[in-house]
mmCIF file with all atom_site columns, C-alpha atoms in Angstrom:
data_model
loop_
_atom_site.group_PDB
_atom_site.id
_atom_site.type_symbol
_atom_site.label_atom_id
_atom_site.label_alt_id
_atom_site.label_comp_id
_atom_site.label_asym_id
_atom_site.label_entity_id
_atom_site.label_seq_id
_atom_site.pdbx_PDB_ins_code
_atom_site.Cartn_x
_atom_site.Cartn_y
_atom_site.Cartn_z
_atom_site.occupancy
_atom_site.B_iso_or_equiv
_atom_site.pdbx_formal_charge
_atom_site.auth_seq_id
_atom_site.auth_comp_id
_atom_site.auth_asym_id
_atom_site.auth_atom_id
_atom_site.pdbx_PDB_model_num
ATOM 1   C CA . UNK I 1 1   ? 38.184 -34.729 29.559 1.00 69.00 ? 231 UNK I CA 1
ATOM 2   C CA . UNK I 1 2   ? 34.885 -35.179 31.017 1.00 90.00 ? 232 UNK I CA 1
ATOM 3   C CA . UNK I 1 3   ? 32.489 -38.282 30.230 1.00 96.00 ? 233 UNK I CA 1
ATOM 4   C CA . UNK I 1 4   ? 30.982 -38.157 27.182 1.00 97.00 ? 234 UNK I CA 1
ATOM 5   C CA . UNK I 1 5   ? 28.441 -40.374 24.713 1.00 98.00 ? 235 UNK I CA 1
ATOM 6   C CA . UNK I 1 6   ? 28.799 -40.822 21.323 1.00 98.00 ? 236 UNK I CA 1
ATOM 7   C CA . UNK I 1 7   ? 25.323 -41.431 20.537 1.00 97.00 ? 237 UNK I CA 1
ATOM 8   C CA . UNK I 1 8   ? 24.179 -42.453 16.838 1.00 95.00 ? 238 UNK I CA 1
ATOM 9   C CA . UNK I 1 9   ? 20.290 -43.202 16.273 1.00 93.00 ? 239 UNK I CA 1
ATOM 10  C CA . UNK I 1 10  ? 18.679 -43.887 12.894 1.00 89.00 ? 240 UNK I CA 1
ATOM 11  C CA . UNK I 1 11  ? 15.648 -42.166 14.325 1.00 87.00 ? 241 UNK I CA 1
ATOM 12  C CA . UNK I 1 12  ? 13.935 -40.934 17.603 1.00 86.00 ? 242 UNK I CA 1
ATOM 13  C CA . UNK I 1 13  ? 12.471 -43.744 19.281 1.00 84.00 ? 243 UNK I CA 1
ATOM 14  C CA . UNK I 1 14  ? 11.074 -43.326 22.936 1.00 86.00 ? 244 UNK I CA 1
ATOM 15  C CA . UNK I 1 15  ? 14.054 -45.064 24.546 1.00 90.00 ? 245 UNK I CA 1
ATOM 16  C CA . UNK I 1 16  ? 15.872 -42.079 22.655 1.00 92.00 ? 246 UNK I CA 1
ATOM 17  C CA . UNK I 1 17  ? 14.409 -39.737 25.107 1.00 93.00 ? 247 UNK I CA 1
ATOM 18  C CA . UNK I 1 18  ? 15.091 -42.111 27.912 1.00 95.00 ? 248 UNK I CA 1
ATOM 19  C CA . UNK I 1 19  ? 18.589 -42.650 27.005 1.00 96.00 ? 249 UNK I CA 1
ATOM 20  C CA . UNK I 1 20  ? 19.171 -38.726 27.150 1.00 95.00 ? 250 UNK I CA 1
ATOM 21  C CA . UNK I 1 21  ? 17.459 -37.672 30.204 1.00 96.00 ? 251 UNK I CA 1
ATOM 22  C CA . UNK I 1 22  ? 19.395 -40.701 32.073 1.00 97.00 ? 252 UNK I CA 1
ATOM 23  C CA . UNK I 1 23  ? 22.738 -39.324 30.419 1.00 97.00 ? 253 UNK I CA 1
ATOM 24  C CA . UNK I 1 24  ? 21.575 -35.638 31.728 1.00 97.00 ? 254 UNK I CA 1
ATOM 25  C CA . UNK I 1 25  ? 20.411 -36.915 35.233 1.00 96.00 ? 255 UNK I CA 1
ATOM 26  C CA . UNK I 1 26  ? 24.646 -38.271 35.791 1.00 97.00 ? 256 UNK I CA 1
ATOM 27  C CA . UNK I 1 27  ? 25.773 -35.316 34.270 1.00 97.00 ? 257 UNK I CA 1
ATOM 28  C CA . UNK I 1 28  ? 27.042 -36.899 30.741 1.00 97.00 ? 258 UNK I CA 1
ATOM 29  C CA . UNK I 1 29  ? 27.977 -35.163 28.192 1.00 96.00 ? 259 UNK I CA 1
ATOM 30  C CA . UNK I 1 30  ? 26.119 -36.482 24.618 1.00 97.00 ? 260 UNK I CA 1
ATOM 31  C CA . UNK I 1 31  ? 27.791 -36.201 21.220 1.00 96.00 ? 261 UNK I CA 1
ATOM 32  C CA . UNK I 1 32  ? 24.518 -36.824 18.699 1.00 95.00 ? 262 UNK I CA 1
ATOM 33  C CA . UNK I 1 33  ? 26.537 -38.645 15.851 1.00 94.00 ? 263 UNK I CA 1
ATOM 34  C CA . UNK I 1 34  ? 24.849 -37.390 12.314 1.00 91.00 ? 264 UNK I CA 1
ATOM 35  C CA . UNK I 1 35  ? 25.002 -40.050 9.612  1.00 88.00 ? 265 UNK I CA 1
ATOM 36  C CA . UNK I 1 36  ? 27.305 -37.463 7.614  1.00 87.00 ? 266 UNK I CA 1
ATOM 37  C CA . UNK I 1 37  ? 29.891 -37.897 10.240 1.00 92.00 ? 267 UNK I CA 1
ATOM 38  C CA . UNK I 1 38  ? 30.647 -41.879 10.403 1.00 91.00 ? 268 UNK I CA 1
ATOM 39  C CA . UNK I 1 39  ? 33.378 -41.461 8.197  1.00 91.00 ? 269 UNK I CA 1
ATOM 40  C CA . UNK I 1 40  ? 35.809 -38.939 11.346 1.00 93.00 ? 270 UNK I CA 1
ATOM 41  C CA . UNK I 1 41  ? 37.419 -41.084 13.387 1.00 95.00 ? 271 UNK I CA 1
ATOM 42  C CA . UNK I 1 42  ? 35.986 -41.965 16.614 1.00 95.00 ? 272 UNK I CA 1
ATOM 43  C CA . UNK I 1 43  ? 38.605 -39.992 18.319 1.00 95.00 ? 273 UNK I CA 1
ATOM 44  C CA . UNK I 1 44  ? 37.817 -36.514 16.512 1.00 94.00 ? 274 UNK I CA 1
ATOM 45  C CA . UNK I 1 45  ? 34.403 -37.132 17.271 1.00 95.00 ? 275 UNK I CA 1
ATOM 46  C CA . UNK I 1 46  ? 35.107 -37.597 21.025 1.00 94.00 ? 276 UNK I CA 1
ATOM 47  C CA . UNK I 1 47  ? 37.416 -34.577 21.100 1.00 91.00 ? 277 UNK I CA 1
ATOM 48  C CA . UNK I 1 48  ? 40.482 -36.692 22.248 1.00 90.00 ? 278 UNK I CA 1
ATOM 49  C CA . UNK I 1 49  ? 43.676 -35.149 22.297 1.00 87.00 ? 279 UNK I CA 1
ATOM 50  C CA . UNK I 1 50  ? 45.814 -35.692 19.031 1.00 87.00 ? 280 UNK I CA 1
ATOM 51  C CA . UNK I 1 51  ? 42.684 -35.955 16.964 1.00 88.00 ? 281 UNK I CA 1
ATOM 52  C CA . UNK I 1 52  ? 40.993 -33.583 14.491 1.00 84.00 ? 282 UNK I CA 1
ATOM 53  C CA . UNK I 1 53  ? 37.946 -33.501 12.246 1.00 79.00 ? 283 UNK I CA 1
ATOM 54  C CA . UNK I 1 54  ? 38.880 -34.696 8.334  1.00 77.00 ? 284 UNK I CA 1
ATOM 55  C CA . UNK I 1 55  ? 35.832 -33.136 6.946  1.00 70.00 ? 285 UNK I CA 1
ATOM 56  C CA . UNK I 1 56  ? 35.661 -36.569 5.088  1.00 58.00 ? 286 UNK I CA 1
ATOM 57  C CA . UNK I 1 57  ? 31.908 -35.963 6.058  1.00 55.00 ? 287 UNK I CA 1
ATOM 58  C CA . UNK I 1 58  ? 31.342 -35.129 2.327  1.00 50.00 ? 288 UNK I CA 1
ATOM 59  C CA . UNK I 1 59  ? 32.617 -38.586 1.505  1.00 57.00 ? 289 UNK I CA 1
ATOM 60  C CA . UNK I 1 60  ? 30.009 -41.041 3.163  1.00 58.00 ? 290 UNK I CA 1
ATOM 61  C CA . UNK I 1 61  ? 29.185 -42.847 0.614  1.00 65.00 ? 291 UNK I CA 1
ATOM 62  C CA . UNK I 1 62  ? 25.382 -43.350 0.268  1.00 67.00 ? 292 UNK I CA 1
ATOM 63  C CA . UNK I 1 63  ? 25.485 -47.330 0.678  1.00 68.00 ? 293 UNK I CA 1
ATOM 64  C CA . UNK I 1 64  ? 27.670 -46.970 3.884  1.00 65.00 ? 294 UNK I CA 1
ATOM 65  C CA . UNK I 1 65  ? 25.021 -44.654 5.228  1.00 68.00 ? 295 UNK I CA 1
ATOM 66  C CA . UNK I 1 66  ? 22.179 -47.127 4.444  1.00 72.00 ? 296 UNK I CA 1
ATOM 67  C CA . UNK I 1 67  ? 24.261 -50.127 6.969  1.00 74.00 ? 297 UNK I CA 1
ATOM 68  C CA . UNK I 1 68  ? 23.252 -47.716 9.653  1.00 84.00 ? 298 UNK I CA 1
ATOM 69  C CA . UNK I 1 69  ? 20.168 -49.290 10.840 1.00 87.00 ? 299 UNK I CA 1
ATOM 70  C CA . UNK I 1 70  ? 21.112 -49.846 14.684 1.00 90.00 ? 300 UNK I CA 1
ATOM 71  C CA . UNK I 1 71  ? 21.945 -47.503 17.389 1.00 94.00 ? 301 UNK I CA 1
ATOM 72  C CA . UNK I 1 72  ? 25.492 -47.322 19.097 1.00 96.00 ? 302 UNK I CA 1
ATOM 73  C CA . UNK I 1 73  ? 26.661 -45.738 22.017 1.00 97.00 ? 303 UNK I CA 1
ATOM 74  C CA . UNK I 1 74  ? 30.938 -44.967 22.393 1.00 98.00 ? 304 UNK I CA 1
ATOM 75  C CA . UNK I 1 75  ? 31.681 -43.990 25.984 1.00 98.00 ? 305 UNK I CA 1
ATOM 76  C CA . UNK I 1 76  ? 34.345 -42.017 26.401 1.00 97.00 ? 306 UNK I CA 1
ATOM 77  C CA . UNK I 1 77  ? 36.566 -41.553 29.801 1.00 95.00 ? 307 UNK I CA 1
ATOM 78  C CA . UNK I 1 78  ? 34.613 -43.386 32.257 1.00 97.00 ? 308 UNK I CA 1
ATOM 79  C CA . UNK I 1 79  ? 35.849 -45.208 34.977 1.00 96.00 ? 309 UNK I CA 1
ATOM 80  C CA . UNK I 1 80  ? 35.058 -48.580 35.834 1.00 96.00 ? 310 UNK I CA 1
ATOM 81  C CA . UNK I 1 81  ? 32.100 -47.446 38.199 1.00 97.00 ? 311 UNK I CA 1
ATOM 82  C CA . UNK I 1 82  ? 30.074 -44.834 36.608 1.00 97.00 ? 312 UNK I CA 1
ATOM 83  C CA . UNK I 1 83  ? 30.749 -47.581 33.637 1.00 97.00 ? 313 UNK I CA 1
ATOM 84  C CA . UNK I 1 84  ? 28.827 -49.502 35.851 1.00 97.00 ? 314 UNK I CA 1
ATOM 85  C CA . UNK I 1 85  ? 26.117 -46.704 36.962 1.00 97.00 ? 315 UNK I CA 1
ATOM 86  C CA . UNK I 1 86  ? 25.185 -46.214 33.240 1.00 97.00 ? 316 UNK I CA 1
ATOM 87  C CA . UNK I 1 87  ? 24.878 -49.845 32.650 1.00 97.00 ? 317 UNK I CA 1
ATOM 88  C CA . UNK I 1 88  ? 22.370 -50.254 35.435 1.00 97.00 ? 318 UNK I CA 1
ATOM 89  C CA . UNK I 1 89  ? 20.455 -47.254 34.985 1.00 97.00 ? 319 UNK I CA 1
ATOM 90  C CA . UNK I 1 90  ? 20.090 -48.092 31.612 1.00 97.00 ? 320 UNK I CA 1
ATOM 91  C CA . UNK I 1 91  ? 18.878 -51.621 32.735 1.00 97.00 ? 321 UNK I CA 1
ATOM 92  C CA . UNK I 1 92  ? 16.234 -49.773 35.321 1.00 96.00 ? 322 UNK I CA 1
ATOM 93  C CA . UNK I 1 93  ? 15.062 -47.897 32.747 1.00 95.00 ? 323 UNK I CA 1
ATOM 94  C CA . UNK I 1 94  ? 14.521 -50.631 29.972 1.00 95.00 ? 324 UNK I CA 1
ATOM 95  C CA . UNK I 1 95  ? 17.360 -48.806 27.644 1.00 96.00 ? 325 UNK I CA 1
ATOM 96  C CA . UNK I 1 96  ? 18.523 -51.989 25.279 1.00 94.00 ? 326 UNK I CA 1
ATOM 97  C CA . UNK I 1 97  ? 21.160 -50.796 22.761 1.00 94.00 ? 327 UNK I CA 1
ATOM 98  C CA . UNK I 1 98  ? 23.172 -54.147 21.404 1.00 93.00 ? 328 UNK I CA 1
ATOM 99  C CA . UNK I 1 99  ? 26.025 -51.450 20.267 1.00 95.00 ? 329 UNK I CA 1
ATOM 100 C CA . UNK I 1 100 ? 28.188 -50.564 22.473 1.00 96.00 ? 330 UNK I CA 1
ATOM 101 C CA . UNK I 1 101 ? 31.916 -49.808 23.273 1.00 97.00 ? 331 UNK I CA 1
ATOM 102 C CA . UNK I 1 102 ? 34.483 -47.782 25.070 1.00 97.00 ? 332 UNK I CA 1
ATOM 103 C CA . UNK I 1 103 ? 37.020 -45.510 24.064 1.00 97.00 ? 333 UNK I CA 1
ATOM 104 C CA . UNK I 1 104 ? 40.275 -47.114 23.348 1.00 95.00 ? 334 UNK I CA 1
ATOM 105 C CA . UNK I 1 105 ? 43.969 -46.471 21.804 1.00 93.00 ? 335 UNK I CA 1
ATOM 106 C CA . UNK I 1 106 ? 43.122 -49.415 19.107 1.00 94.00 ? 336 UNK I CA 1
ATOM 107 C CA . UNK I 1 107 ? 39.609 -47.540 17.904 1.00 96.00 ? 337 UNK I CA 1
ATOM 108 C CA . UNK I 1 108 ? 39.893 -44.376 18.560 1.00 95.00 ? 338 UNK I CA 1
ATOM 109 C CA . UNK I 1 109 ? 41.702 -44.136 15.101 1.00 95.00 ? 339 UNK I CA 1
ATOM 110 C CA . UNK I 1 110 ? 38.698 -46.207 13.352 1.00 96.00 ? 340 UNK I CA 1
ATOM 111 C CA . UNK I 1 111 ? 35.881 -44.271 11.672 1.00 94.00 ? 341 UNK I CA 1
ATOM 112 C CA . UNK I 1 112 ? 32.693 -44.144 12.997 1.00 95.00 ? 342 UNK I CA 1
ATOM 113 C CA . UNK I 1 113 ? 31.704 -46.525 10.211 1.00 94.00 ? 343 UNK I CA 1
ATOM 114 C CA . UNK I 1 114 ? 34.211 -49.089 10.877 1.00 94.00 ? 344 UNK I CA 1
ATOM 115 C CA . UNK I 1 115 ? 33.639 -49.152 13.930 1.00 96.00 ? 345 UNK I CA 1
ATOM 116 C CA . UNK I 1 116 ? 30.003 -49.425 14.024 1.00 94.00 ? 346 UNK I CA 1
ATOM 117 C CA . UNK I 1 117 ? 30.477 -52.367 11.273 1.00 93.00 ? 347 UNK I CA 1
ATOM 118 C CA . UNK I 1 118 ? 32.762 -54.119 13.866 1.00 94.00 ? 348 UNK I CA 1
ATOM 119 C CA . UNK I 1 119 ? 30.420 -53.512 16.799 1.00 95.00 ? 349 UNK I CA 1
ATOM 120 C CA . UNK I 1 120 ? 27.684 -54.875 14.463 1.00 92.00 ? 350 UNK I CA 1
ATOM 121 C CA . UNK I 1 121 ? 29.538 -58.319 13.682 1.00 91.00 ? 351 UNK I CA 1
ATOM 122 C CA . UNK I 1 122 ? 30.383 -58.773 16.904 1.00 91.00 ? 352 UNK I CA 1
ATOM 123 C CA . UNK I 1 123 ? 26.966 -58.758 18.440 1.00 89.00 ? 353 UNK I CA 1
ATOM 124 C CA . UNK I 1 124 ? 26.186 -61.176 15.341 1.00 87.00 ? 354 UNK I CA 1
ATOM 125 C CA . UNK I 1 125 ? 28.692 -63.462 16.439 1.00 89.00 ? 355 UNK I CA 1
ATOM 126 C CA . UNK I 1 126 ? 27.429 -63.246 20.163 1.00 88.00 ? 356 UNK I CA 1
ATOM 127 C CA . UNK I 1 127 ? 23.634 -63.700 19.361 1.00 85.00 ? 357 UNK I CA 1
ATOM 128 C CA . UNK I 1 128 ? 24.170 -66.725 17.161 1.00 83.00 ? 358 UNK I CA 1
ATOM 129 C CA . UNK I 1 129 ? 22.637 -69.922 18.769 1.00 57.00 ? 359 UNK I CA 1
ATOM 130 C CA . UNK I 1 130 ? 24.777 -72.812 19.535 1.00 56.00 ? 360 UNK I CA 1
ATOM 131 C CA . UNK I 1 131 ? 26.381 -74.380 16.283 1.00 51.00 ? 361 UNK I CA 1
ATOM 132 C CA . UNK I 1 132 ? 24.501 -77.740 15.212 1.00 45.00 ? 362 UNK I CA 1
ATOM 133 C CA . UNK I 1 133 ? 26.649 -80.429 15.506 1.00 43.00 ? 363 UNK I CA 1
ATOM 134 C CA . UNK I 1 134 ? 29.603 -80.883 12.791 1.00 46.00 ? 364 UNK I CA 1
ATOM 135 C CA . UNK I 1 135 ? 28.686 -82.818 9.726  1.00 46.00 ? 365 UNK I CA 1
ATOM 136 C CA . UNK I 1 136 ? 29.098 -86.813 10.143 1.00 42.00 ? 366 UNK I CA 1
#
């Protein structure tokens, strides 16, 4: 399967534009992720083998839909260095999108949602500033 983006914006921004003619300059496939469709597995939505579209797009709830304030990125099949060659052009080109992740066995079966709502409490735990000191 050939490398591909998973690439969900809550609207066009000009590092939209930037992020898709990098993707097109390697030669990377992009995957526009619609708000109806966080509720496919990341899998289906990658076009791995073993998965298929639900059609649960009918069933996004409206107050899932409004938790999707952030963009993500899922890269799919990419080796460790054009893993590396996205990163850095991204970088170059001032691209900063705090949700990211790979591809894996463990989320491919997630949702789009539940993974973005992982991704999302992740980079909350990450961001937090060093814990004041323990009550005395």
């Amino acid at each position: 399967m050939k490398e591909t983006v998973l690439y969900f914006s809550p609207k066009k921004t000009p590092q939209t534009a930037a992020l898709k003619g990098l993707l097109i300059r390697m030669g990377i496939r992009i995957r526009n992720i619609a708000p109806e469709q966080v509720q496919e597995q990341v899998g289906a939505l990658a076009g791995a083998a073993g998965f298929e579209k639900s059609g649960a797009a009918s069933t996004a709830d409206p107050e899932s839909l409004e938790k999707l304030q952030e963009e993500m990125l899922v890269l799919c099949n990419f080796s460790e260095a054009r893993l590396d060659a996205l990163l850095q052009g991204m970088r170059r080109s001032g691209i900063r999108i705090a949700l990211k992740a790979m591809l894996t066995e463990s989320n491919a079966g997630w949702t789009f949602l539940q993974l973005y709502e992982e991704l999302l409490e992740e980079h909350a735990r990450m961001t937090k500033g060093p814990q004041a000191s323990t009550e005395a």
